[in-house]
Amino acid sequence: MAGFNDAPLVRNLAVPAVCLLIAFLSCFSQYIFHYSTLDPGPPSRTETVVFNTLLLCLWCSYFKAVAVDPGRYVFPDQVIEAEGSWCKKCSAPKPPRAHHCRHCGRCIPKMDHHCPWTRNCVSMTTFPHFLRFLVYANVSLWALGKLLWQRFYALWETRHLPAYLGPTLGGLIALALTSLVCLFTTLALGIMLITTVKTWLFNCTMIEGWELDRHEAAIDRGGRDWWDITGPDGEKFRFERVEFPYDIGFFANMAQAMGTSNVLLWFFPLAGNPTVGKDGQGCGWTWEENGFNRKEGMWPPPDPEKIRRAARTWPAARRDYEAELRDANLSPEEEKRAFKERQEQDARRRNMLFAELEEVDDYDIIDEVDDSDDAYDRDDMDGSPGWMNSDGERLRDYGVDEDAEDADADALHDDGDDDEVALGELLRRRKVLQRDDDA
């Protein structure tokens, strides 16, 4: 899955390829069943009706998995500050379980992953359709497999007869080709169905599963459940084991994901899906927790290795936002003097950095965990190490924009610190506040 979404050919041809595959397995197989010399002849009327009904449900659910909007957050008023997580790309609050998708370009409610085969995010609104698509696809493949098995069994029963009394060579080639495509498609979609059903039962998205694996790896590296870490601001941060809070019981999990507790509607292809609540309340904005943690809102757990790495950053690299805000209103001459001062400061910072790099090996901690399956990748695309699971996957492989993800900073700056807010955003906030004061 790593890097699969980034391939231009996959992005452009994935959906047409899926449609061609469905058409091939559905139409070509029925053609050879009805017009070839393969025994036991054409399928019965009941078999034909059942198979084509499954195909109709498959097409309908796949269309919805592709076409339904993955959800968006609409804020009733302009938000300049908010408690909790903040998306730097959207310049807006980020509700729990939401992630910024780098393909969709916005925060997606309860994002599971960005699926290349639907060219859409599997999210709170699209998950029911995605699950129905996988269910109908697998059941249709099983029905097709039964029909193919009947033809192979008939060939085995007549294996002692002369070849000229059996089916034509073209019919045998078509049967073999269809069977191979059906077999590999069944294996691939079967794995996807098992993974998706697990997500459904435990109410844990693929991204949250990745975060849970990272948290367990951090616990194992720490050797104990609790220890104190010095954050970038110099304050002690207490790292602790966090239980996954959104598993509220298997039936409640399934009903929440499908948007209804009516079991009859769960697999009805024309059924609806959950929608994002309005005015900052309701579905998609808040999520029920199981109460296993000492307080709510502790998910996702921060990565202590990332916090330690941020704390080792040389102090002179921290931005002076007050000075930047003052510089925004300087005259041209004052701007020149301020620019020269910044140049001198940058030179001093570079000298400090080079001195520290000569004395400290930034990868000492990473080398200690390279023997495990879960390690930090030194060769990250943006040049910084990042955690990978045992399958070699990172958050970006699920479609998440890692530049917009800063859960560790959010956990450390719940007091409203603006260290991660861009200067333009600070200026905009100040203008809004000034207008409010004038009014």
Short mmCIF file of C-alpha atoms in Angstrom, two decimals:
data_model
loop_
_atom_site.label_atom_id
_atom_site.label_comp_id
_atom_site.label_asym_id
_atom_site.label_seq_id
_atom_site.Cartn_x
_atom_site.Cartn_y
_atom_site.Cartn_z
CA MET A 1 0.00 0.00 0.00
CA ALA A 2 2.96 2.28 0.60
CA GLY A 3 3.10 4.91 -2.14
CA PHE A 4 0.30 3.25 -4.13
CA ASN A 5 -2.01 6.27 -3.95
CA ASP A 6 0.74 8.54 -5.27
CA ALA A 7 1.16 6.82 -8.63
CA PRO A 8 -0.51 9.03 -11.32
CA LEU A 9 -1.48 5.99 -13.37
CA VAL A 10 -3.28 4.46 -10.39
CA ARG A 11 -5.11 7.68 -9.56
CA ASN A 12 -6.40 8.06 -13.11
CA LEU A 13 -7.14 4.47 -14.08
CA ALA A 14 -8.09 2.69 -10.85
CA VAL A 15 -11.84 3.28 -11.05
CA PRO A 16 -12.10 2.44 -14.79
CA ALA A 17 -9.99 -0.67 -14.15
CA VAL A 18 -12.37 -1.83 -11.41
CA CYS A 19 -15.35 -1.27 -13.70
CA LEU A 20 -13.68 -3.25 -16.49
CA LEU A 21 -12.86 -6.07 -14.08
CA ILE A 22 -16.46 -6.26 -12.86
CA ALA A 23 -17.74 -6.18 -16.44
CA PHE A 24 -15.33 -8.90 -17.53
CA LEU A 25 -16.17 -11.29 -14.71
CA SER A 26 -19.90 -10.66 -14.98
CA CYS A 27 -20.53 -10.40 -18.72
CA PHE A 28 -17.78 -12.55 -20.24
CA SER A 29 -18.39 -15.40 -17.81
CA GLN A 30 -22.11 -15.49 -18.61
CA TYR A 31 -21.30 -15.36 -22.31
CA ILE A 32 -19.13 -18.48 -22.16
CA PHE A 33 -21.68 -20.23 -19.93
CA HIS A 34 -24.49 -19.69 -22.45
CA TYR A 35 -22.71 -19.91 -25.81
CA SER A 36 -19.83 -22.35 -25.31
CA THR A 37 -19.88 -26.13 -25.39
CA LEU A 38 -18.99 -26.44 -21.73
CA ASP A 39 -21.06 -28.86 -19.68
CA PRO A 40 -23.44 -28.78 -17.83
CA GLY A 41 -24.67 -26.07 -20.21
CA PRO A 42 -26.19 -22.66 -19.41
CA PRO A 43 -26.95 -21.83 -15.75
CA SER A 44 -30.48 -22.38 -14.56
CA ARG A 45 -32.96 -19.53 -14.43
CA THR A 46 -32.60 -19.29 -10.65
CA GLU A 47 -28.81 -19.18 -10.85
CA THR A 48 -28.95 -16.47 -13.51
CA VAL A 49 -31.40 -14.32 -11.53
CA VAL A 50 -29.42 -14.64 -8.29
CA PHE A 51 -26.09 -13.87 -9.96
CA ASN A 52 -27.37 -10.81 -11.81
CA THR A 53 -29.18 -9.52 -8.71
CA LEU A 54 -25.88 -9.67 -6.82
CA LEU A 55 -24.21 -7.82 -9.69
CA LEU A 56 -26.86 -5.09 -9.58
CA CYS A 57 -26.27 -4.63 -5.84
CA LEU A 58 -22.52 -4.61 -6.49
CA TRP A 59 -22.74 -1.87 -9.12
CA CYS A 60 -25.01 0.24 -6.93
CA SER A 61 -22.81 -0.01 -3.83
CA TYR A 62 -19.63 0.66 -5.82
CA PHE A 63 -21.16 3.74 -7.42
CA LYS A 64 -22.03 5.11 -3.97
CA ALA A 65 -18.60 4.25 -2.57
CA VAL A 66 -17.10 6.35 -5.37
CA ALA A 67 -19.63 9.18 -5.60
CA VAL A 68 -20.73 9.89 -2.01
CA ASP A 69 -18.91 12.83 -0.46
CA PRO A 70 -16.56 11.67 2.33
CA GLY A 71 -17.84 14.48 4.55
CA ARG A 72 -16.76 17.99 5.42
CA TYR A 73 -16.89 20.21 8.47
CA VAL A 74 -18.79 23.47 8.16
CA PHE A 75 -18.26 25.98 10.95
CA PRO A 76 -21.15 28.37 11.59
CA ASP A 77 -18.82 31.23 12.56
CA GLN A 78 -15.25 32.20 11.79
CA VAL A 79 -13.06 30.37 14.26
CA ILE A 80 -9.78 32.03 15.26
CA GLU A 81 -8.95 29.92 18.30
CA ALA A 82 -10.09 26.56 19.58
CA GLU A 83 -9.28 24.08 22.28
CA GLY A 84 -7.89 20.72 21.23
CA SER A 85 -6.50 19.86 17.82
CA TRP A 86 -6.00 22.43 15.09
CA CYS A 87 -5.49 21.66 11.41
CA LYS A 88 -2.76 23.86 9.99
CA LYS A 89 -3.83 23.20 6.39
CA CYS A 90 -7.53 24.02 6.90
CA SER A 91 -6.80 26.77 9.47
CA ALA A 92 -9.68 25.36 11.48
CA PRO A 93 -10.29 23.09 14.48
CA LYS A 94 -9.92 19.38 13.85
CA PRO A 95 -12.57 17.28 15.64
CA PRO A 96 -11.67 13.92 17.19
CA ARG A 97 -10.99 11.04 14.77
CA ALA A 98 -10.66 13.46 11.83
CA HIS A 99 -7.56 13.61 9.65
CA HIS A 100 -6.48 15.88 6.84
CA CYS A 101 -6.44 13.89 3.59
CA ARG A 102 -3.71 15.00 1.22
CA HIS A 103 -5.73 13.74 -1.77
CA CYS A 104 -9.11 15.28 -0.86
CA GLY A 105 -7.45 18.45 0.50
CA ARG A 106 -9.54 18.76 3.66
CA CYS A 107 -10.20 17.20 7.04
CA ILE A 108 -12.25 14.01 6.72
CA PRO A 109 -14.55 12.86 9.58
CA LYS A 110 -13.53 9.47 10.99
CA MET A 111 -11.08 8.91 8.17
CA ASP A 112 -10.18 5.24 7.70
CA HIS A 113 -7.93 5.56 4.64
CA HIS A 114 -7.95 6.98 1.15
CA CYS A 115 -8.83 4.09 -1.17
CA PRO A 116 -7.27 4.23 -4.65
CA TRP A 117 -9.84 1.76 -6.03
CA THR A 118 -12.72 4.13 -5.28
CA ARG A 119 -10.64 7.32 -5.61
CA ASN A 120 -12.37 8.43 -2.44
CA CYS A 121 -11.82 8.41 1.29
CA VAL A 122 -13.31 5.62 3.35
CA SER A 123 -14.79 7.77 6.09
CA MET A 124 -17.76 8.14 8.37
CA THR A 125 -20.07 8.83 5.41
CA THR A 126 -18.66 6.37 2.87
CA PHE A 127 -17.82 3.39 5.10
CA PRO A 128 -21.31 1.77 4.82
CA HIS A 129 -21.15 1.86 1.02
CA PHE A 130 -17.56 0.61 0.98
CA LEU A 131 -18.47 -2.31 3.25
CA ARG A 132 -21.53 -3.19 1.14
CA PHE A 133 -19.38 -3.06 -2.00
CA LEU A 134 -16.90 -5.54 -0.51
CA VAL A 135 -19.68 -7.82 0.73
CA TYR A 136 -21.50 -7.95 -2.62
CA ALA A 137 -18.22 -8.26 -4.52
CA ASN A 138 -17.15 -11.28 -2.47
CA VAL A 139 -20.57 -12.94 -2.56
CA SER A 140 -20.74 -12.41 -6.34
CA LEU A 141 -17.29 -13.95 -6.73
CA TRP A 142 -18.35 -16.95 -4.62
CA ALA A 143 -21.43 -17.40 -6.81
CA LEU A 144 -19.26 -17.18 -9.93
CA GLY A 145 -16.80 -19.62 -8.38
CA LYS A 146 -19.60 -22.14 -7.89
CA LEU A 147 -20.60 -21.88 -11.54
CA LEU A 148 -16.99 -22.29 -12.64
CA TRP A 149 -16.55 -25.28 -10.35
CA GLN A 150 -19.54 -26.98 -11.96
CA ARG A 151 -17.83 -26.70 -15.36
CA PHE A 152 -14.52 -28.04 -14.05
CA TYR A 153 -16.29 -30.92 -12.33
CA ALA A 154 -18.06 -31.80 -15.59
CA LEU A 155 -14.68 -31.83 -17.35
CA TRP A 156 -13.29 -34.17 -14.71
CA GLU A 157 -16.23 -36.52 -15.06
CA THR A 158 -15.70 -36.80 -18.83
CA ARG A 159 -11.89 -36.95 -18.71
CA HIS A 160 -11.82 -40.47 -20.25
CA LEU A 161 -13.86 -39.54 -23.32
CA PRO A 162 -12.20 -38.63 -26.64
CA ALA A 163 -11.21 -34.97 -26.87
CA TYR A 164 -13.42 -34.28 -29.92
CA LEU A 165 -16.48 -35.09 -27.80
CA GLY A 166 -15.58 -32.44 -25.23
CA PRO A 167 -15.64 -28.63 -25.33
CA THR A 168 -13.76 -26.59 -27.90
CA LEU A 169 -10.26 -25.25 -27.29
CA GLY A 170 -11.62 -21.69 -27.19
CA GLY A 171 -14.10 -22.65 -24.49
CA LEU A 172 -11.36 -24.25 -22.38
CA ILE A 173 -9.10 -21.18 -22.70
CA ALA A 174 -11.97 -18.85 -21.77
CA LEU A 175 -12.83 -21.04 -18.76
CA ALA A 176 -9.21 -21.11 -17.57
CA LEU A 177 -8.74 -17.35 -18.01
CA THR A 178 -11.97 -16.50 -16.20
CA SER A 179 -11.11 -18.89 -13.38
CA LEU A 180 -7.65 -17.40 -12.83
CA VAL A 181 -8.97 -13.83 -12.75
CA CYS A 182 -11.77 -14.90 -10.41
CA LEU A 183 -9.32 -16.68 -8.09
CA PHE A 184 -6.87 -13.79 -7.65
CA THR A 185 -9.68 -11.23 -7.34
CA THR A 186 -11.36 -13.37 -4.67
CA LEU A 187 -8.14 -13.60 -2.67
CA ALA A 188 -7.50 -9.84 -2.83
CA LEU A 189 -11.06 -8.80 -2.02
CA GLY A 190 -11.32 -11.46 0.67
CA ILE A 191 -8.39 -9.92 2.52
CA MET A 192 -9.92 -6.46 2.14
CA LEU A 193 -13.25 -7.73 3.46
CA ILE A 194 -11.66 -9.33 6.53
CA THR A 195 -9.77 -6.10 7.31
CA THR A 196 -12.87 -3.96 6.84
CA VAL A 197 -15.07 -6.23 8.97
CA LYS A 198 -12.46 -6.06 11.73
CA THR A 199 -12.59 -2.28 11.49
CA TRP A 200 -16.37 -2.46 11.67
CA LEU A 201 -16.56 -4.77 14.69
CA PHE A 202 -13.95 -2.98 16.81
CA ASN A 203 -14.80 0.57 15.67
CA CYS A 204 -11.10 1.11 14.99
CA THR A 205 -10.11 2.64 11.66
CA MET A 206 -6.96 1.62 9.81
CA ILE A 207 -5.34 4.90 10.84
CA GLU A 208 -6.29 4.35 14.47
CA GLY A 209 -4.96 0.80 14.24
CA TRP A 210 -1.66 2.26 13.04
CA GLU A 211 -1.68 4.70 15.96
CA LEU A 212 -2.46 1.87 18.37
CA ASP A 213 0.49 -0.16 17.04
CA ARG A 214 2.77 2.85 17.43
CA HIS A 215 1.56 3.39 20.99
CA GLU A 216 2.15 -0.26 21.90
CA ALA A 217 5.65 -0.06 20.38
CA ALA A 218 6.35 3.05 22.47
CA ILE A 219 5.16 1.25 25.60
CA ASP A 220 7.45 -1.70 24.84
CA ARG A 221 10.44 0.58 24.25
CA GLY A 222 9.79 2.45 27.48
CA GLY A 223 9.87 -0.66 29.63
CA ARG A 224 7.13 0.63 31.92
CA ASP A 225 3.70 2.22 31.66
CA TRP A 226 4.66 5.68 32.91
CA TRP A 227 7.66 7.97 32.56
CA ASP A 228 8.27 11.69 32.40
CA ILE A 229 9.43 13.39 29.21
CA THR A 230 10.71 16.92 28.83
CA GLY A 231 8.76 18.66 26.09
CA PRO A 232 9.94 21.38 23.69
CA ASP A 233 8.77 24.07 26.11
CA GLY A 234 10.91 22.63 28.92
CA GLU A 235 7.96 21.32 30.87
CA LYS A 236 7.60 17.73 32.03
CA PHE A 237 5.13 15.67 30.03
CA ARG A 238 3.84 12.45 31.53
CA PHE A 239 3.52 9.62 29.05
CA GLU A 240 1.06 6.86 29.96
CA ARG A 241 -0.69 3.88 28.47
CA VAL A 242 -3.90 4.91 26.71
CA GLU A 243 -6.64 2.40 25.97
CA PHE A 244 -8.50 2.70 22.69
CA PRO A 245 -11.61 4.65 23.78
CA TYR A 246 -14.06 4.21 20.87
CA ASP A 247 -14.77 0.48 21.18
CA ILE A 248 -18.19 0.69 22.89
CA GLY A 249 -19.43 -2.87 22.20
CA PHE A 250 -19.64 -4.79 18.95
CA PHE A 251 -23.33 -4.10 18.18
CA ALA A 252 -23.04 -0.42 19.13
CA ASN A 253 -19.87 -0.23 17.00
CA MET A 254 -21.62 -1.70 13.97
CA ALA A 255 -24.74 0.44 14.39
CA GLN A 256 -22.64 3.58 14.74
CA ALA A 257 -20.66 2.80 11.59
CA MET A 258 -23.76 2.02 9.49
CA GLY A 259 -25.71 5.00 10.80
CA THR A 260 -28.65 2.92 12.04
CA SER A 261 -29.43 0.11 14.47
CA ASN A 262 -31.83 -1.47 11.95
CA VAL A 263 -29.95 -4.60 10.87
CA LEU A 264 -32.17 -4.98 7.78
CA LEU A 265 -30.76 -1.73 6.36
CA TRP A 266 -27.10 -2.56 6.91
CA PHE A 267 -26.74 -4.44 3.64
CA PHE A 268 -29.52 -2.84 1.62
CA PRO A 269 -27.68 -1.30 -1.37
CA LEU A 270 -29.93 1.77 -1.48
CA ALA A 271 -29.62 2.51 2.25
CA GLY A 272 -28.16 5.80 3.37
CA ASN A 273 -25.16 6.67 5.48
CA PRO A 274 -24.29 8.81 8.52
CA THR A 275 -23.99 12.53 7.87
CA VAL A 276 -21.92 15.17 9.60
CA GLY A 277 -23.89 17.17 12.15
CA LYS A 278 -24.42 20.90 11.81
CA ASP A 279 -23.45 23.80 14.06
CA GLY A 280 -20.50 21.91 15.49
CA GLN A 281 -22.59 19.29 17.22
CA GLY A 282 -23.79 15.76 16.62
CA CYS A 283 -22.38 12.98 14.49
CA GLY A 284 -18.80 13.50 13.35
CA TRP A 285 -18.00 16.20 15.92
CA THR A 286 -18.04 14.14 19.12
CA TRP A 287 -17.71 10.42 19.73
CA GLU A 288 -18.85 8.25 22.59
CA GLU A 289 -16.01 6.78 24.66
CA ASN A 290 -15.92 3.62 26.76
CA GLY A 291 -14.51 5.31 29.88
CA PHE A 292 -11.46 3.06 30.27
CA ASN A 293 -9.07 6.02 30.42
CA ARG A 294 -8.76 8.41 33.35
CA LYS A 295 -10.39 11.16 31.28
CA GLU A 296 -11.93 11.67 27.85
CA GLY A 297 -10.10 13.09 24.88
CA MET A 298 -6.81 11.25 25.40
CA TRP A 299 -6.78 9.72 21.91
CA PRO A 300 -4.59 9.73 19.88
CA PRO A 301 -1.72 9.09 22.30
CA PRO A 302 1.39 11.19 21.60
CA ASP A 303 4.63 9.66 20.37
CA PRO A 304 7.29 10.10 23.11
CA GLU A 305 10.12 9.66 20.60
CA LYS A 306 8.81 12.58 18.58
CA ILE A 307 8.53 14.70 21.72
CA ARG A 308 12.08 13.87 22.77
CA ARG A 309 13.35 14.74 19.31
CA ALA A 310 11.52 18.08 19.41
CA ALA A 311 12.99 18.78 22.86
CA ARG A 312 16.52 18.21 21.51
CA THR A 313 16.03 20.94 18.92
CA TRP A 314 18.45 23.80 19.59
CA PRO A 315 16.70 26.62 21.47
CA ALA A 316 17.69 29.37 19.03
CA ALA A 317 15.55 27.74 16.35
CA ARG A 318 12.31 28.64 18.10
CA ARG A 319 10.46 31.45 16.37
CA ASP A 320 9.82 34.76 18.05
CA TYR A 321 6.23 35.45 17.04
CA GLU A 322 5.99 38.71 18.93
CA ALA A 323 8.96 40.08 17.00
CA GLU A 324 7.49 38.86 13.70
CA LEU A 325 4.19 40.57 14.44
CA ARG A 326 6.03 43.80 15.24
CA ASP A 327 8.10 43.51 12.05
CA ALA A 328 4.93 43.24 9.96
CA ASN A 329 4.24 46.99 10.50
CA LEU A 330 7.80 48.37 10.14
CA SER A 331 8.91 51.04 7.69
CA PRO A 332 11.24 50.06 4.78
CA GLU A 333 14.36 51.28 6.61
CA GLU A 334 13.37 49.47 9.78
CA GLU A 335 12.67 46.32 7.77
CA LYS A 336 16.22 46.43 6.34
CA ARG A 337 17.76 46.73 9.79
CA ALA A 338 15.55 43.92 11.09
CA PHE A 339 16.53 41.78 8.10
CA LYS A 340 20.24 42.26 8.83
CA GLU A 341 19.67 41.36 12.45
CA ARG A 342 17.90 38.17 11.42
CA GLN A 343 20.79 37.29 9.11
CA GLU A 344 23.23 37.61 11.98
CA GLN A 345 20.96 35.50 14.19
CA ASP A 346 20.71 32.82 11.48
CA ALA A 347 24.50 32.67 11.23
CA ARG A 348 24.80 32.17 14.97
CA ARG A 349 22.11 29.49 14.84
CA ARG A 350 23.94 27.60 12.09
CA ASN A 351 27.15 27.64 14.10
CA MET A 352 25.29 26.31 17.14
CA LEU A 353 23.67 23.59 15.08
CA PHE A 354 26.94 22.41 13.52
CA ALA A 355 28.55 22.33 16.95
CA GLU A 356 25.75 20.19 18.34
CA LEU A 357 25.79 17.85 15.35
CA GLU A 358 29.48 17.18 15.95
CA GLU A 359 28.84 16.22 19.57
CA VAL A 360 25.49 14.47 19.48
CA ASP A 361 24.41 11.58 17.28
CA ASP A 362 20.74 12.19 16.56
CA TYR A 363 20.16 8.53 15.79
CA ASP A 364 21.35 7.02 19.05
CA ILE A 365 17.82 6.25 20.17
CA ILE A 366 16.80 4.96 16.75
CA ASP A 367 19.64 2.44 16.65
CA GLU A 368 18.37 0.94 19.86
CA VAL A 369 15.04 -0.04 18.29
CA ASP A 370 16.16 -1.03 14.78
CA ASP A 371 16.21 -4.70 15.80
CA SER A 372 12.43 -4.70 16.25
CA ASP A 373 9.83 -4.93 13.51
CA ASP A 374 8.57 -1.44 14.32
CA ALA A 375 11.24 1.20 13.86
CA TYR A 376 11.74 4.77 12.80
CA ASP A 377 12.52 5.36 9.16
CA ARG A 378 15.64 7.48 8.79
CA ASP A 379 14.96 8.24 5.15
CA ASP A 380 11.62 9.93 5.42
CA MET A 381 10.52 11.94 2.40
CA ASP A 382 10.66 15.20 4.33
CA GLY A 383 14.03 14.33 5.86
CA SER A 384 12.77 13.56 9.35
CA PRO A 385 12.50 10.12 10.91
CA GLY A 386 9.03 8.71 11.30
CA TRP A 387 7.48 5.58 12.75
CA MET A 388 6.51 2.67 10.50
CA ASN A 389 4.52 -0.40 11.43
CA SER A 390 5.57 -3.98 10.70
CA ASP A 391 4.18 -3.66 7.14
CA GLY A 392 6.39 -0.64 6.44
CA GLU A 393 3.42 1.75 6.38
CA ARG A 394 3.31 5.32 7.61
CA LEU A 395 0.39 7.70 8.00
CA ARG A 396 0.95 9.14 4.53
CA ASP A 397 0.36 5.66 3.08
CA TYR A 398 -3.23 5.88 4.33
CA GLY A 399 -3.68 9.24 2.59
CA VAL A 400 -3.08 11.39 5.67
CA ASP A 401 -1.27 14.70 5.19
CA GLU A 402 1.47 14.33 7.79
CA ASP A 403 2.32 18.03 7.60
CA ALA A 404 -1.14 18.77 8.99
CA GLU A 405 -0.89 16.08 11.70
CA ASP A 406 0.62 17.33 14.94
CA ALA A 407 -1.06 15.34 17.69
CA ASP A 408 2.01 15.57 19.90
CA ALA A 409 2.11 19.34 19.67
CA ASP A 410 -1.61 19.50 20.40
CA ALA A 411 -1.15 17.38 23.50
CA LEU A 412 1.66 19.61 24.72
CA HIS A 413 -0.01 22.92 23.97
CA ASP A 414 -3.54 22.56 25.26
CA ASP A 415 -3.14 25.94 26.91
CA GLY A 416 -3.60 27.76 23.59
CA ASP A 417 0.07 28.23 22.68
CA ASP A 418 0.53 29.52 19.11
CA ASP A 419 3.90 27.90 18.40
CA GLU A 420 2.50 25.88 15.48
CA VAL A 421 0.36 28.66 13.98
CA ALA A 422 1.62 30.45 10.89
CA LEU A 423 2.38 34.16 11.02
CA GLY A 424 -0.34 34.94 8.48
CA GLU A 425 -2.88 33.17 10.68
CA LEU A 426 -1.73 35.20 13.71
CA LEU A 427 -2.13 38.42 11.76
CA ARG A 428 -5.61 37.38 10.62
CA ARG A 429 -6.62 36.57 14.18
CA ARG A 430 -5.34 39.91 15.43
CA LYS A 431 -7.33 41.79 12.75
CA VAL A 432 -10.49 39.88 13.65
CA LEU A 433 -10.03 40.67 17.33
CA GLN A 434 -9.40 44.35 16.55
CA ARG A 435 -12.63 44.50 14.51
CA ASP A 436 -14.51 42.88 17.37
CA ASP A 437 -13.08 45.43 19.83
CA ASP A 438 -14.01 48.35 17.53
CA ALA A 439 -17.54 47.00 17.17
#
